[in-house]
mmCIF file of C-alpha atoms in Angstrom:
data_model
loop_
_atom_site.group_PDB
_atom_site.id
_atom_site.type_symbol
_atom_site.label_atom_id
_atom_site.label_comp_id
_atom_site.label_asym_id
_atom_site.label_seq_id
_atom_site.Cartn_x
_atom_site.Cartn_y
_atom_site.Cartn_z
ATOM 1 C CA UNK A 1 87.397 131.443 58.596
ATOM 2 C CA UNK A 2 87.248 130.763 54.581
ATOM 3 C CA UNK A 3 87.329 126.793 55.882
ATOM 4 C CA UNK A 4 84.423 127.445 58.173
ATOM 5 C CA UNK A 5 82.540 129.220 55.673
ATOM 6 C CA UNK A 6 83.344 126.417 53.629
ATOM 7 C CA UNK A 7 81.842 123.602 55.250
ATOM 8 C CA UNK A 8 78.902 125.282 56.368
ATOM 9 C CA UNK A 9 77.807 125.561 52.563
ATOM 10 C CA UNK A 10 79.098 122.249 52.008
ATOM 11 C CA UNK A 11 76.845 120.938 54.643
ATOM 12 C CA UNK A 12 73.515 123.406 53.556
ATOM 13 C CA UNK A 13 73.972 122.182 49.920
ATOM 14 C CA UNK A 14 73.990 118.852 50.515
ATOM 15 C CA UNK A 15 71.182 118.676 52.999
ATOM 16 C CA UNK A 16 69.202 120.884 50.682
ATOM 17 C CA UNK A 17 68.280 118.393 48.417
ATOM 18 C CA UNK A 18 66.810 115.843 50.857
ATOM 19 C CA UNK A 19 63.794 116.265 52.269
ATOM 20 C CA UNK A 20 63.391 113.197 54.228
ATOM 21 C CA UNK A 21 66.235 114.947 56.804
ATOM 22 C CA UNK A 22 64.999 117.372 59.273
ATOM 23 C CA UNK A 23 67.208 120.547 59.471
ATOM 24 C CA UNK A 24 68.226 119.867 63.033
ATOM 25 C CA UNK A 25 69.680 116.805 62.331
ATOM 26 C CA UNK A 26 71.671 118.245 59.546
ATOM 27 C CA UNK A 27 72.257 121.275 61.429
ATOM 28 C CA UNK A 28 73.734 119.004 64.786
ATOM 29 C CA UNK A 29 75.754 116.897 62.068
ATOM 30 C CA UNK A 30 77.247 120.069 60.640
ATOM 31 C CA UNK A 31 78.312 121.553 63.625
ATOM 32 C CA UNK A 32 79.715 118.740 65.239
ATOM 33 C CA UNK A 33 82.254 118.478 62.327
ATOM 34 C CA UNK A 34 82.830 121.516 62.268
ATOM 35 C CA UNK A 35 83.748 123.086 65.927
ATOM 36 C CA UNK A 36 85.893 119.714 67.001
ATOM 37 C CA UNK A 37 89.280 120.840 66.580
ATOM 38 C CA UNK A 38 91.668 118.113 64.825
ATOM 39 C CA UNK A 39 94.187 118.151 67.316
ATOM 40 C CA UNK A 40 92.295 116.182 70.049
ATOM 41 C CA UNK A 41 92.792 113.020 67.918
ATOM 42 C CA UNK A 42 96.615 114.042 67.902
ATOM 43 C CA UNK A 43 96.095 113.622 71.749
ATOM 44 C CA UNK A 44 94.930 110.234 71.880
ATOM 45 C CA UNK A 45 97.948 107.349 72.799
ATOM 46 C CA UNK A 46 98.677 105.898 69.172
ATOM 47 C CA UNK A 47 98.876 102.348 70.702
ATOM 48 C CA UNK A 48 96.646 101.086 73.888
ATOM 49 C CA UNK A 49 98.413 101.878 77.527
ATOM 50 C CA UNK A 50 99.179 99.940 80.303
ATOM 51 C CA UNK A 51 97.931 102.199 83.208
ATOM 52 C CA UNK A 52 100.434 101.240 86.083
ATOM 53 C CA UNK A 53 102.796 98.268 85.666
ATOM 54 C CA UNK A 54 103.845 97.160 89.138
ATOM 55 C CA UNK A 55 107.683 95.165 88.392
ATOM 56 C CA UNK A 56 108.184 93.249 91.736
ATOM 57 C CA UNK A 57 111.732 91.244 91.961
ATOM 58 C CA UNK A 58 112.081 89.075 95.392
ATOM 59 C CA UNK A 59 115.641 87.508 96.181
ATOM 60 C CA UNK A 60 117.881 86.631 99.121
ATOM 61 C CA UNK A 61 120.942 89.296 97.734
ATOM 62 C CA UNK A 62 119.890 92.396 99.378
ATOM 63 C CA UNK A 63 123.079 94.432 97.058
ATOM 64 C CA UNK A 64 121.886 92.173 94.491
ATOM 65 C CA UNK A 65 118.451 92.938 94.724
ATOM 66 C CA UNK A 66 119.619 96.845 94.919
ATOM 67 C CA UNK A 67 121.442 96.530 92.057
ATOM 68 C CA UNK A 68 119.079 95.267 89.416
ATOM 69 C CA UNK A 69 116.580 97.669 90.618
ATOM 70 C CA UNK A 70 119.023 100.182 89.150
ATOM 71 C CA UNK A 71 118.924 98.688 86.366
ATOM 72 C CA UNK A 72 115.270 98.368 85.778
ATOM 73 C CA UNK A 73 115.135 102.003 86.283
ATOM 74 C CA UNK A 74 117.735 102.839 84.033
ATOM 75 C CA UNK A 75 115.736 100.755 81.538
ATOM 76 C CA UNK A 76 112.813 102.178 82.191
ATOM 77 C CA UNK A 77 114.378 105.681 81.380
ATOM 78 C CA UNK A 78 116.107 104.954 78.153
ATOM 79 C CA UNK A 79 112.909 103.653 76.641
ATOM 80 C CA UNK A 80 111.100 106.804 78.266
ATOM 81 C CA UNK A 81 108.743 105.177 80.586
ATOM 82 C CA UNK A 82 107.226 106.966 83.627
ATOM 83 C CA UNK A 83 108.411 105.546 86.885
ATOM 84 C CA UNK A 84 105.657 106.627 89.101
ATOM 85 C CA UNK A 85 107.500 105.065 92.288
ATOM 86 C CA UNK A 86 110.027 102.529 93.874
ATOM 87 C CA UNK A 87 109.821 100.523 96.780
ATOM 88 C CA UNK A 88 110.586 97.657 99.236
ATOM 89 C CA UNK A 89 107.969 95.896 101.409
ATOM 90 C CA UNK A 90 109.295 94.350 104.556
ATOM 91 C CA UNK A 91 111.785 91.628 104.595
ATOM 92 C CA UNK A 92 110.506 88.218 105.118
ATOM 93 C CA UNK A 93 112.363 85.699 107.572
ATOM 94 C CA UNK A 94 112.439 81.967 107.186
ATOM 95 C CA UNK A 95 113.688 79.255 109.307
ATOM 96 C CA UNK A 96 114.513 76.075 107.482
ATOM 97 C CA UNK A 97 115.317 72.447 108.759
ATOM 98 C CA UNK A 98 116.662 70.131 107.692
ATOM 99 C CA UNK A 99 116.075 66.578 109.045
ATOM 100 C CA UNK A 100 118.024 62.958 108.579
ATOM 101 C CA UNK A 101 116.348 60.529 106.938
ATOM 102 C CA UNK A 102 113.713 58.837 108.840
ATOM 103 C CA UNK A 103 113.861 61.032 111.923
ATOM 104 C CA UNK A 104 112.699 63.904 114.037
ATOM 105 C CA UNK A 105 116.425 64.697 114.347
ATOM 106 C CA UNK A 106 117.360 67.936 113.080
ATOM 107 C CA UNK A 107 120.501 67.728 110.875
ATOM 108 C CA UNK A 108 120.857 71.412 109.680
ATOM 109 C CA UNK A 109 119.299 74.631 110.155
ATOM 110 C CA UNK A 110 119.020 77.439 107.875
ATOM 111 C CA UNK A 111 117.786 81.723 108.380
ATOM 112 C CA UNK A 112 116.581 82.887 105.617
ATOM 113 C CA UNK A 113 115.638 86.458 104.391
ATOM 114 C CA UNK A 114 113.744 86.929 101.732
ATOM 115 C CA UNK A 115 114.086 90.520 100.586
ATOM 116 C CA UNK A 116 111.271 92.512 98.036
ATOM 117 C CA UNK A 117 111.503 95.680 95.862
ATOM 118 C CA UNK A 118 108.630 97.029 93.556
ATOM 119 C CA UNK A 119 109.397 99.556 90.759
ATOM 120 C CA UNK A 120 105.591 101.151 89.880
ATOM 121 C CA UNK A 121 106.231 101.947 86.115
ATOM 122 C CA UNK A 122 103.120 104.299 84.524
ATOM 123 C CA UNK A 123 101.695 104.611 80.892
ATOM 124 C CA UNK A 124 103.730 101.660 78.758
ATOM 125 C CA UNK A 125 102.447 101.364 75.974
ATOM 126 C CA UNK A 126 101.603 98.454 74.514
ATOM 127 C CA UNK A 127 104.627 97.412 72.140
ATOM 128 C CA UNK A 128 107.337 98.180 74.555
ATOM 129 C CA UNK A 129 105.574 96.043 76.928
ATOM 130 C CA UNK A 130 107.262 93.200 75.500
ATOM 131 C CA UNK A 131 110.195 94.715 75.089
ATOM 132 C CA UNK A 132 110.796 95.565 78.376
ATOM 133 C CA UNK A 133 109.672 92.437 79.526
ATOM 134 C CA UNK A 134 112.318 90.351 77.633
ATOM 135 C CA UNK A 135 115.341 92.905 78.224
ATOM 136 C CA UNK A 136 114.218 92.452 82.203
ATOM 137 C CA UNK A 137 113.960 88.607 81.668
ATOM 138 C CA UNK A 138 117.870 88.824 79.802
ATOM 139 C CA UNK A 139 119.791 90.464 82.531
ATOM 140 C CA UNK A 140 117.604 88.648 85.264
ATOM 141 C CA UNK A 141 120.116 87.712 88.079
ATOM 142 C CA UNK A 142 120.277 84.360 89.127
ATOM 143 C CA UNK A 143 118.441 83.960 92.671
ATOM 144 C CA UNK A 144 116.118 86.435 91.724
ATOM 145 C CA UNK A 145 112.804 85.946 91.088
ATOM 146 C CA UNK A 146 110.358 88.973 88.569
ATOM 147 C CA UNK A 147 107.002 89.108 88.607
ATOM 148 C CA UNK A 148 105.129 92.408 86.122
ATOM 149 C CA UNK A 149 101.453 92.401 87.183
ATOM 150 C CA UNK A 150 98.735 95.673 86.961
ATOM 151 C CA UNK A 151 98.622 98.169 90.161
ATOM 152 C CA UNK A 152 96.221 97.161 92.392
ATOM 153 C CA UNK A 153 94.531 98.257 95.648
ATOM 154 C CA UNK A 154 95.288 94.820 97.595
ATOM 155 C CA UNK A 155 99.381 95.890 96.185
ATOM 156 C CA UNK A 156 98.923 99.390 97.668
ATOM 157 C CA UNK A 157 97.274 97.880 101.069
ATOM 158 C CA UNK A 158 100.062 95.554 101.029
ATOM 159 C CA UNK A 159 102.798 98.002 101.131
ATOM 160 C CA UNK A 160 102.086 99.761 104.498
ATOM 161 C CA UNK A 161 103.182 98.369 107.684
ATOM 162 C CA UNK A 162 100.023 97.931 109.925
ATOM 163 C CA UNK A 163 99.168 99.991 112.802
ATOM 164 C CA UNK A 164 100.462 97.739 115.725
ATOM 165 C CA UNK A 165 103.461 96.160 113.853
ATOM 166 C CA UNK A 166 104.269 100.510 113.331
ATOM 167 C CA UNK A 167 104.093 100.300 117.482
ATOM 168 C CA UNK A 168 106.041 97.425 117.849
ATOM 169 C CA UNK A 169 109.090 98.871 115.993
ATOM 170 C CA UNK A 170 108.867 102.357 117.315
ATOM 171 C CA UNK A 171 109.408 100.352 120.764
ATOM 172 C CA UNK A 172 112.280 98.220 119.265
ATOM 173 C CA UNK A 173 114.198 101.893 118.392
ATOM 174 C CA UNK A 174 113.222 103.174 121.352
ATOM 175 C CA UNK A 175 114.888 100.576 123.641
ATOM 176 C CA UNK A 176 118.221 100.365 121.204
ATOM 177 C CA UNK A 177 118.723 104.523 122.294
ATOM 178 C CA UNK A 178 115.698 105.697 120.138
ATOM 179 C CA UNK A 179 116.246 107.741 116.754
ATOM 180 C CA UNK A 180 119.215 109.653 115.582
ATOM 181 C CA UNK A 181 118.990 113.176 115.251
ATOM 182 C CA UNK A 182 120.711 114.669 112.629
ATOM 183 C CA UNK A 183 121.909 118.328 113.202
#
């Protein structure tokens, strides 16, 4: 209260003297000093944050791919970063030939799967942004590709399985005996 007090004289003294000021301007400058409370600056991130950091790795592994997702989560959690979510999107499938030289003769054939996680890490802040980048970029497996890009709303689109594709694999489970129920 004695602080209060305090700066309102403060404020009436000093703005006594000039008469060029008008008393509502001195008034609105007094009393926005002194009603903001000094702990909202104490709120504000000391260092600029990255909203949502979307960490996608893409390999042919599947237990491989599992496996360093582990450990970007257990990263993530010893340098105390959110993670806001974890994911796959649906495997991709390649078929690759290979042909002899000068010729539509196929010489080998190869199926590929191409597998995809996304970890969805929230509110890194700026200096540990490189530091998680390079202790992802150490331990990177080989085969496995990382990409670290910003959330977006194409990414979220992206990672549900249309409508009719939804269909098509409801009728897949249904003809292989349907779901199991667990009791």
């Amino acid at each position: 209260m004695a602080h209060r007090l305090t700066a309102v004289l403060n404020c009436a003294l000093a703005y006594s003297g000039t008469a060029a000021r008008s008393f509502r301007h001195s008034a609105f400058t007094c009393t926005n000093r002194m009603y903001e409370p000094d702990y909202l600056e104490l709120l504000k991130p000391k260092y600029p944050l990255y909203e949502t950091l979307n960490v996608t790795i893409k390999g042919y592994d599947y237990p491989l791919l599992e496996s360093y997702q582990k450990f970007i989560h257990n990263v993530a959690d010893s340098m105390d970063l959110e993670i806001a979510d974890g994911y796959a999107q649906p495997p991709q499938k390649l078929n690759v030939q290979k042909f002899k030289p000068n010729s539509s003769i196929i010489d080998s054939e190869y199926k590929l799967t191409v597998y995809e996680r996304t970890v969805q890490v929230e509110k890194v802040q700026a200096p540990l942004y490189p530091l998680l980048l390079r202790t992802l970029q150490a331990a990177l497996p080989e085969g496995v590709t990382l990409k670290v890009t910003e959330h977006t709303w194409e990414q979220e689109e992206a990672r549900y399985v249309p409508d009719r594709d939804l269909k098509e694999l409801k009728q897949q489970l249904d003809e292989m005996g349907g779901a199991s129920k667990k009791k």
